[in-house]
PDB file of C-alpha atoms (C1' of nucleotides) in Angstrom:
ATOM      1  CA  UNK M 285     131.298  19.023 -40.217  1.00 59.00           C
ATOM      2  CA  UNK M 286     128.947  17.803 -42.882  1.00 69.00           C
ATOM      3  CA  UNK M 287     126.211  20.321 -43.387  1.00 70.00           C
ATOM      4  CA  UNK M 288     123.732  17.493 -42.944  1.00 74.00           C
ATOM      5  CA  UNK M 289     125.026  17.012 -39.405  1.00 87.00           C
ATOM      6  CA  UNK M 290     123.871  20.379 -38.184  1.00 95.00           C
ATOM      7  CA  UNK M 291     120.798  19.772 -36.073  1.00 97.00           C
ATOM      8  CA  UNK M 292     117.558  21.491 -37.035  1.00 97.00           C
ATOM      9  CA  UNK M 293     117.278  25.033 -35.797  1.00 98.00           C
ATOM     10  CA  UNK M 294     114.519  27.574 -36.170  1.00 98.00           C
ATOM     11  CA  UNK M 295     117.122  29.869 -37.738  1.00 98.00           C
ATOM     12  CA  UNK M 296     118.649  29.249 -41.140  1.00 98.00           C
ATOM     13  CA  UNK M 297     122.124  30.276 -42.221  1.00 98.00           C
ATOM     14  CA  UNK M 298     122.461  31.466 -45.796  1.00 98.00           C
ATOM     15  CA  UNK M 299     125.733  31.894 -47.618  1.00 98.00           C
ATOM     16  CA  UNK M 300     126.935  32.674 -51.130  1.00 98.00           C
ATOM     17  CA  UNK M 301     124.874  35.839 -51.139  1.00 97.00           C
ATOM     18  CA  UNK M 302     125.798  38.531 -53.647  1.00 95.00           C
ATOM     19  CA  UNK M 303     127.966  40.887 -51.589  1.00 97.00           C
ATOM     20  CA  UNK M 304     127.088  43.970 -53.598  1.00 94.00           C
ATOM     21  CA  UNK M 305     123.602  44.202 -52.219  1.00 93.00           C
ATOM     22  CA  UNK M 306     123.302  46.777 -49.503  1.00 94.00           C
ATOM     23  CA  UNK M 307     122.395  45.525 -46.065  1.00 95.00           C
ATOM     24  CA  UNK M 308     118.956  47.019 -45.687  1.00 92.00           C
ATOM     25  CA  UNK M 309     117.793  45.949 -49.114  1.00 90.00           C
ATOM     26  CA  UNK M 310     119.186  42.498 -48.486  1.00 94.00           C
ATOM     27  CA  UNK M 311     117.276  42.141 -45.259  1.00 94.00           C
ATOM     28  CA  UNK M 312     114.071  43.310 -46.877  1.00 89.00           C
ATOM     29  CA  UNK M 313     114.487  40.903 -49.764  1.00 90.00           C
ATOM     30  CA  UNK M 314     115.198  37.998 -47.465  1.00 94.00           C
ATOM     31  CA  UNK M 315     112.202  38.879 -45.359  1.00 92.00           C
ATOM     32  CA  UNK M 316     109.979  38.951 -48.426  1.00 85.00           C
ATOM     33  CA  UNK M 317     111.443  35.823 -49.900  1.00 88.00           C
ATOM     34  CA  UNK M 318     111.102  33.736 -46.753  1.00 93.00           C
ATOM     35  CA  UNK M 319     108.038  35.139 -45.063  1.00 88.00           C
ATOM     36  CA  UNK M 320     105.639  32.708 -46.655  1.00 85.00           C
ATOM     37  CA  UNK M 321     107.329  29.782 -44.906  1.00 90.00           C
ATOM     38  CA  UNK M 322     106.210  31.085 -41.554  1.00 90.00           C
ATOM     39  CA  UNK M 323     106.455  33.928 -39.111  1.00 92.00           C
ATOM     40  CA  UNK M 324     109.912  35.540 -39.152  1.00 94.00           C
ATOM     41  CA  UNK M 325     111.363  36.741 -35.868  1.00 95.00           C
ATOM     42  CA  UNK M 326     114.481  38.394 -37.214  1.00 97.00           C
ATOM     43  CA  UNK M 327     116.768  38.740 -40.216  1.00 97.00           C
ATOM     44  CA  UNK M 328     120.447  39.315 -39.487  1.00 98.00           C
ATOM     45  CA  UNK M 329     123.005  40.450 -42.042  1.00 98.00           C
ATOM     46  CA  UNK M 330     126.345  42.087 -41.383  1.00 98.00           C
ATOM     47  CA  UNK M 331     128.775  43.587 -43.866  1.00 96.00           C
ATOM     48  CA  UNK M 332     131.911  43.020 -41.831  1.00 97.00           C
ATOM     49  CA  UNK M 333     134.750  41.320 -43.751  1.00 97.00           C
ATOM     50  CA  UNK M 334     134.111  38.083 -41.952  1.00 97.00           C
ATOM     51  CA  UNK M 335     130.342  38.106 -42.343  1.00 98.00           C
ATOM     52  CA  UNK M 336     129.500  39.606 -45.687  1.00 97.00           C
ATOM     53  CA  UNK M 337     127.750  37.338 -48.133  1.00 98.00           C
ATOM     54  CA  UNK M 338     125.939  35.577 -45.302  1.00 98.00           C
ATOM     55  CA  UNK M 339     122.698  36.065 -43.439  1.00 98.00           C
ATOM     56  CA  UNK M 340     120.416  34.483 -40.887  1.00 98.00           C
ATOM     57  CA  UNK M 341     116.670  34.259 -41.048  1.00 98.00           C
ATOM     58  CA  UNK M 342     115.036  33.327 -37.761  1.00 98.00           C
ATOM     59  CA  UNK M 343     111.616  31.704 -37.800  1.00 97.00           C
ATOM     60  CA  UNK M 344     109.274  31.031 -34.903  1.00 95.00           C
ATOM     61  CA  UNK M 345     109.050  27.371 -35.923  1.00 95.00           C
ATOM     62  CA  UNK M 346     111.719  24.889 -36.951  1.00 97.00           C
ATOM     63  CA  UNK M 347     109.289  23.373 -39.443  1.00 96.00           C
ATOM     64  CA  UNK M 348     109.286  26.662 -41.295  1.00 95.00           C
ATOM     65  CA  UNK M 349     113.083  26.637 -41.282  1.00 97.00           C
ATOM     66  CA  UNK M 350     113.115  23.067 -42.577  1.00 97.00           C
ATOM     67  CA  UNK M 351     110.845  23.918 -45.474  1.00 94.00           C
ATOM     68  CA  UNK M 352     112.971  26.944 -46.260  1.00 96.00           C
ATOM     69  CA  UNK M 353     116.193  24.926 -46.227  1.00 97.00           C
ATOM     70  CA  UNK M 354     114.758  22.395 -48.657  1.00 94.00           C
ATOM     71  CA  UNK M 355     112.735  24.556 -50.988  1.00 90.00           C
ATOM     72  CA  UNK M 356     115.040  27.523 -51.296  1.00 93.00           C
ATOM     73  CA  UNK M 357     118.258  25.558 -51.679  1.00 93.00           C
ATOM     74  CA  UNK M 358     120.192  27.021 -54.644  1.00 92.00           C
ATOM     75  CA  UNK M 359     117.510  29.594 -55.282  1.00 89.00           C
ATOM     76  CA  UNK M 360     119.028  32.178 -57.670  1.00 86.00           C
ATOM     77  CA  UNK M 361     119.115  35.259 -55.498  1.00 90.00           C
ATOM     78  CA  UNK M 362     120.639  38.365 -57.066  1.00 89.00           C
ATOM     79  CA  UNK M 363     122.252  36.059 -59.616  1.00 84.00           C
ATOM     80  CA  UNK M 364     123.867  33.697 -57.124  1.00 90.00           C
ATOM     81  CA  UNK M 365     122.467  30.392 -55.892  1.00 93.00           C
ATOM     82  CA  UNK M 366     121.806  30.657 -52.166  1.00 96.00           C
ATOM     83  CA  UNK M 367     123.302  27.928 -50.016  1.00 97.00           C
ATOM     84  CA  UNK M 368     121.231  27.252 -46.957  1.00 98.00           C
ATOM     85  CA  UNK M 369     121.846  25.316 -43.757  1.00 98.00           C
ATOM     86  CA  UNK M 370     120.414  25.371 -40.285  1.00 98.00           C
ATOM     87  CA  UNK M 371     122.151  27.922 -38.085  1.00 98.00           C
ATOM     88  CA  UNK M 372     124.672  26.447 -35.686  1.00 97.00           C
ATOM     89  CA  UNK M 373     123.503  28.222 -32.579  1.00 97.00           C
ATOM     90  CA  UNK M 374     120.415  29.710 -31.058  1.00 97.00           C
ATOM     91  CA  UNK M 375     119.580  33.241 -32.119  1.00 97.00           C
ATOM     92  CA  UNK M 376     119.604  36.014 -29.558  1.00 97.00           C
ATOM     93  CA  UNK M 377     116.096  37.023 -30.465  1.00 97.00           C
ATOM     94  CA  UNK M 378     114.936  33.535 -29.536  1.00 95.00           C
ATOM     95  CA  UNK M 379     116.736  33.639 -26.178  1.00 95.00           C
ATOM     96  CA  UNK M 380     115.126  36.991 -25.578  1.00 91.00           C
ATOM     97  CA  UNK M 381     111.686  35.580 -26.191  1.00 88.00           C
ATOM     98  CA  UNK M 382     112.502  32.670 -23.864  1.00 90.00           C
ATOM     99  CA  UNK M 383     113.906  35.003 -21.252  1.00 89.00           C
ATOM    100  CA  UNK M 384     117.301  33.257 -21.239  1.00 93.00           C
ATOM    101  CA  UNK M 385     119.208  35.941 -23.078  1.00 93.00           C
ATOM    102  CA  UNK M 386     122.639  36.829 -21.692  1.00 92.00           C
ATOM    103  CA  UNK M 387     124.433  39.826 -23.180  1.00 90.00           C
ATOM    104  CA  UNK M 388     127.460  38.925 -25.262  1.00 83.00           C
ATOM    105  CA  UNK M 389     130.299  40.489 -23.228  1.00 76.00           C
ATOM    106  CA  UNK M 390     130.006  38.134 -20.271  1.00 60.00           C
ATOM    107  CA  UNK M 391     128.414  35.218 -22.061  1.00 57.00           C
ATOM    108  CA  UNK M 392     128.531  32.158 -19.828  1.00 53.00           C
ATOM    109  CA  UNK M 393     128.031  28.457 -20.166  1.00 47.00           C
ATOM    110  CA  UNK M 394     124.615  26.885 -20.351  1.00 45.00           C
ATOM    111  CA  UNK M 395     124.535  25.558 -16.739  1.00 46.00           C
ATOM    112  CA  UNK M 396     125.709  28.806 -15.209  1.00 48.00           C
ATOM    113  CA  UNK M 397     123.213  30.634 -17.315  1.00 43.00           C
ATOM    114  CA  UNK M 398     120.311  28.624 -15.913  1.00 47.00           C
ATOM    115  CA  UNK M 399     121.715  29.020 -12.397  1.00 50.00           C
ATOM    116  CA  UNK M 400     122.062  32.745 -12.866  1.00 47.00           C
ATOM    117  CA  UNK M 401     118.510  33.020 -14.007  1.00 45.00           C
ATOM    118  CA  UNK M 402     117.217  31.072 -10.997  1.00 49.00           C
ATOM    119  CA  UNK M 403     119.067  33.405  -8.665  1.00 49.00           C
ATOM    120  CA  UNK M 404     117.799  36.454 -10.365  1.00 47.00           C
ATOM    121  CA  UNK M 405     114.256  35.222 -10.042  1.00 45.00           C
ATOM    122  CA  UNK M 406     114.693  34.323  -6.380  1.00 45.00           C
ATOM    123  CA  UNK M 407     116.359  37.555  -5.441  1.00 44.00           C
ATOM    124  CA  UNK M 408     114.255  40.151  -7.061  1.00 42.00           C
ATOM    125  CA  UNK M 409     111.143  38.052  -7.259  1.00 40.00           C
ATOM    126  CA  UNK M 410     109.348  38.989 -10.406  1.00 36.00           C
ATOM    127  CA  UNK M 411     111.005  42.274 -11.223  1.00 36.00           C
ATOM    128  CA  UNK M 412     112.261  40.891 -14.527  1.00 33.00           C
ATOM    129  CA  UNK M 413     109.733  38.159 -15.009  1.00 32.00           C
ATOM    130  CA  UNK M 414     109.061  39.070 -18.549  1.00 33.00           C
ATOM    131  CA  UNK M 415     111.757  41.418 -19.609  1.00 31.00           C
ATOM    132  CA  UNK M 416     111.520  39.659 -22.930  1.00 31.00           C
ATOM    133  CA  UNK M 417     108.960  41.342 -25.042  1.00 32.00           C
ATOM    134  CA  UNK M 418     108.506  39.650 -28.356  1.00 32.00           C
ATOM    135  CA  UNK M 419     109.421  42.101 -31.061  1.00 33.00           C
ATOM    136  CA  UNK M 420     108.385  40.432 -34.209  1.00 34.00           C
ATOM    137  CA  UNK M 421     108.596  42.092 -37.581  1.00 33.00           C
ATOM    138  CA  UNK M 422     104.901  42.439 -38.036  1.00 35.00           C
ATOM    139  CA  UNK M 423     101.726  40.625 -37.151  1.00 34.00           C
ATOM    140  CA  UNK M 424     100.864  37.556 -39.152  1.00 33.00           C
ATOM    141  CA  UNK M 425      98.015  38.049 -41.579  1.00 35.00           C
ATOM    142  CA  UNK M 426      94.715  37.352 -39.860  1.00 35.00           C
ATOM    143  CA  UNK M 427      93.332  35.203 -42.670  1.00 38.00           C
ATOM    144  CA  UNK M 428      94.442  31.800 -43.805  1.00 41.00           C
ATOM    145  CA  UNK M 429      94.524  31.201 -47.536  1.00 43.00           C
ATOM    146  CA  UNK M 430      92.180  28.308 -48.022  1.00 44.00           C
ATOM    147  CA  UNK M 431      92.764  25.515 -50.441  1.00 48.00           C
ATOM    148  CA  UNK M 432      96.178  26.794 -51.446  1.00 55.00           C
ATOM    149  CA  UNK M 433      99.492  25.734 -50.036  1.00 57.00           C
ATOM    150  CA  UNK M 434     101.279  28.813 -48.753  1.00 61.00           C
ATOM    151  CA  UNK M 435     104.619  27.049 -48.789  1.00 71.00           C
ATOM    152  CA  UNK M 436     104.504  26.741 -52.557  1.00 86.00           C
ATOM    153  CA  UNK M 437     107.994  27.259 -53.936  1.00 89.00           C
ATOM    154  CA  UNK M 438     108.627  30.740 -55.292  1.00 93.00           C
ATOM    155  CA  UNK M 439     107.423  31.527 -58.758  1.00 95.00           C
ATOM    156  CA  UNK M 440     107.561  34.681 -60.825  1.00 97.00           C
ATOM    157  CA  UNK M 441     103.811  34.289 -61.269  1.00 98.00           C
ATOM    158  CA  UNK M 442     101.486  35.109 -58.399  1.00 97.00           C
ATOM    159  CA  UNK M 443      98.085  33.575 -57.824  1.00 97.00           C
ATOM    160  CA  UNK M 444      95.501  35.971 -56.378  1.00 97.00           C
ATOM    161  CA  UNK M 445      92.359  34.780 -54.624  1.00 97.00           C
ATOM    162  CA  UNK M 446      89.376  36.273 -52.836  1.00 95.00           C
ATOM    163  CA  UNK M 447      88.951  39.178 -55.215  1.00 96.00           C
ATOM    164  CA  UNK M 448      85.528  40.790 -55.472  1.00 94.00           C
ATOM    165  CA  UNK M 449      83.790  39.512 -58.591  1.00 94.00           C
ATOM    166  CA  UNK M 450      83.693  42.997 -60.066  1.00 92.00           C
ATOM    167  CA  UNK M 451      87.504  43.275 -60.094  1.00 94.00           C
ATOM    168  CA  UNK M 452      88.942  44.151 -63.495  1.00 92.00           C
ATOM    169  CA  UNK M 453      92.436  43.519 -64.753  1.00 93.00           C
ATOM    170  CA  UNK M 454      92.900  47.290 -64.995  1.00 91.00           C
ATOM    171  CA  UNK M 455      92.245  47.622 -61.271  1.00 93.00           C
ATOM    172  CA  UNK M 456      94.796  44.920 -60.513  1.00 94.00           C
ATOM    173  CA  UNK M 457      97.295  46.455 -62.865  1.00 93.00           C
ATOM    174  CA  UNK M 458      97.090  49.769 -61.009  1.00 89.00           C
ATOM    175  CA  UNK M 459      97.932  47.909 -57.811  1.00 91.00           C
ATOM    176  CA  UNK M 460     100.668  45.617 -59.030  1.00 96.00           C
ATOM    177  CA  UNK M 461     102.462  47.832 -61.526  1.00 94.00           C
ATOM    178  CA  UNK M 462     103.847  49.885 -58.637  1.00 92.00           C
ATOM    179  CA  UNK M 463     106.254  47.031 -57.958  1.00 93.00           C
ATOM    180  CA  UNK M 464     109.409  46.540 -60.003  1.00 94.00           C
ATOM    181  CA  UNK M 465     109.418  43.749 -62.546  1.00 96.00           C
ATOM    182  CA  UNK M 466     105.671  43.805 -63.165  1.00 98.00           C
ATOM    183  CA  UNK M 467     104.739  42.250 -66.516  1.00 98.00           C
ATOM    184  CA  UNK M 468     101.060  41.452 -66.788  1.00 98.00           C
ATOM    185  CA  UNK M 469      97.740  40.539 -65.232  1.00 98.00           C
ATOM    186  CA  UNK M 470      95.832  37.528 -66.461  1.00 98.00           C
ATOM    187  CA  UNK M 471      92.232  36.905 -65.520  1.00 97.00           C
ATOM    188  CA  UNK M 472      89.953  34.127 -66.608  1.00 95.00           C
ATOM    189  CA  UNK M 473      86.405  35.218 -67.462  1.00 91.00           C
ATOM    190  CA  UNK M 474      84.975  31.876 -66.440  1.00 94.00           C
ATOM    191  CA  UNK M 475      86.606  32.067 -63.019  1.00 94.00           C
ATOM    192  CA  UNK M 476      85.744  35.253 -61.160  1.00 94.00           C
ATOM    193  CA  UNK M 477      87.603  36.136 -57.978  1.00 95.00           C
ATOM    194  CA  UNK M 478      91.035  34.980 -59.031  1.00 97.00           C
ATOM    195  CA  UNK M 479      93.875  36.315 -61.148  1.00 98.00           C
ATOM    196  CA  UNK M 480      97.454  35.609 -62.124  1.00 98.00           C
ATOM    197  CA  UNK M 481     100.079  38.320 -61.995  1.00 98.00           C
ATOM    198  CA  UNK M 482     103.356  37.844 -63.759  1.00 98.00           C
ATOM    199  CA  UNK M 483     106.669  39.438 -62.740  1.00 98.00           C
ATOM    200  CA  UNK M 484     110.136  39.266 -64.254  1.00 97.00           C
ATOM    201  CA  UNK M 485     111.436  37.017 -61.524  1.00 95.00           C
ATOM    202  CA  UNK M 486     110.666  35.382 -58.204  1.00 94.00           C
ATOM    203  CA  UNK M 487     112.329  38.012 -56.057  1.00 94.00           C
ATOM    204  CA  UNK M 488     110.199  40.745 -57.547  1.00 94.00           C
ATOM    205  CA  UNK M 489     107.001  38.716 -57.346  1.00 95.00           C
ATOM    206  CA  UNK M 490     107.821  38.036 -53.690  1.00 93.00           C
ATOM    207  CA  UNK M 491     108.144  41.739 -53.002  1.00 92.00           C
ATOM    208  CA  UNK M 492     104.748  42.444 -54.509  1.00 94.00           C
ATOM    209  CA  UNK M 493     103.246  39.508 -52.629  1.00 93.00           C
ATOM    210  CA  UNK M 494     104.548  40.818 -49.358  1.00 88.00           C
ATOM    211  CA  UNK M 495     103.356  44.339 -50.084  1.00 89.00           C
ATOM    212  CA  UNK M 496      99.868  43.489 -51.252  1.00 92.00           C
ATOM    213  CA  UNK M 497      99.081  40.453 -49.132  1.00 90.00           C
ATOM    214  CA  UNK M 498      95.683  41.088 -47.575  1.00 88.00           C
ATOM    215  CA  UNK M 499      95.053  44.260 -49.560  1.00 90.00           C
ATOM    216  CA  UNK M 500      91.336  45.010 -49.515  1.00 88.00           C
ATOM    217  CA  UNK M 501      89.673  46.091 -52.734  1.00 89.00           C
ATOM    218  CA  UNK M 502      86.466  45.994 -50.700  1.00 89.00           C
ATOM    219  CA  UNK M 503      86.356  45.575 -46.902  1.00 83.00           C
ATOM    220  CA  UNK M 504      85.064  42.027 -47.375  1.00 86.00           C
ATOM    221  CA  UNK M 505      87.827  40.980 -49.729  1.00 90.00           C
ATOM    222  CA  UNK M 506      91.347  40.869 -48.337  1.00 90.00           C
ATOM    223  CA  UNK M 507      93.290  39.478 -51.272  1.00 93.00           C
ATOM    224  CA  UNK M 508      95.118  36.223 -50.747  1.00 93.00           C
ATOM    225  CA  UNK M 509      98.366  36.128 -52.661  1.00 94.00           C
ATOM    226  CA  UNK M 510     100.473  33.027 -53.154  1.00 94.00           C
ATOM    227  CA  UNK M 511     102.922  31.747 -55.697  1.00 94.00           C
ATOM    228  CA  UNK M 512     101.234  30.084 -58.648  1.00 96.00           C
ATOM    229  CA  UNK M 513     101.786  26.404 -59.180  1.00 93.00           C
ATOM    230  CA  UNK M 514     104.542  25.720 -61.665  1.00 87.00           C
TER     231      UNK M 514
ATOM    232  C1'  DA Q  21     134.882  29.901 -47.363  1.00 84.03           C
ATOM    233  C1'  DG Q  22     133.269  32.451 -43.833  1.00 84.03           C
ATOM    234  C1'  DC Q  23     127.889  30.842 -37.977  1.00 84.03           C
ATOM    235  C1'  DA Q  24     125.792  36.499 -35.537  1.00 84.03           C
ATOM    236  C1'  DC Q  25     122.837  39.128 -33.086  1.00 84.03           C
ATOM    237  C1'  DA Q  26     126.192  46.595 -31.666  1.00 84.03           C
TER     238       DA Q  26
END
DNA sequence: AGCACA
């Protein structure tokens, strides 16, 4: 099947991933790298012989997945270009949210599944009405970066907004230098409230973005972090 | 290359 023939899916399938990266780190990196495209429901990576070097990132919206497929295609991730397609099937975490999840052992066909669900609802009324509790990674940030496109393609340079005017580059350095790959802070005297922070590469800048997104230097100033324009 | 959810 041509990869272009796979219908859009809110989950993306990534292959050609460096197999040396340990599973937990890989999941964290993928989460960081993709979280700015939209809310992520789940990241799946297995190290079994059949499944190593591949991963799934499940978004709440297919539009987020579409942007990720396009913008992150061939992104150099741990030295290997990632190859991204839509996933071929619906993710379990999505079925769980929809309440149509059927455990793997006795997985049945679509029609039977619907039938089964009807019966269950009829029989025990509402006893399992919402057995599907959404278990998302973490809440979405409560602010919306204004005037800046949050789906900007990754960049090793971060753009910081909504800083208190009294922020100094030393203060920002203390915050950002905790993250690997930090290089430097750049502020522009004529433009208070913003800064640029440079990292070695896009993966590392993404990590710092994820970690410090919304960080408050003062209670009124949750910082808004995005990738700088190229 | 390889499409899962332990």
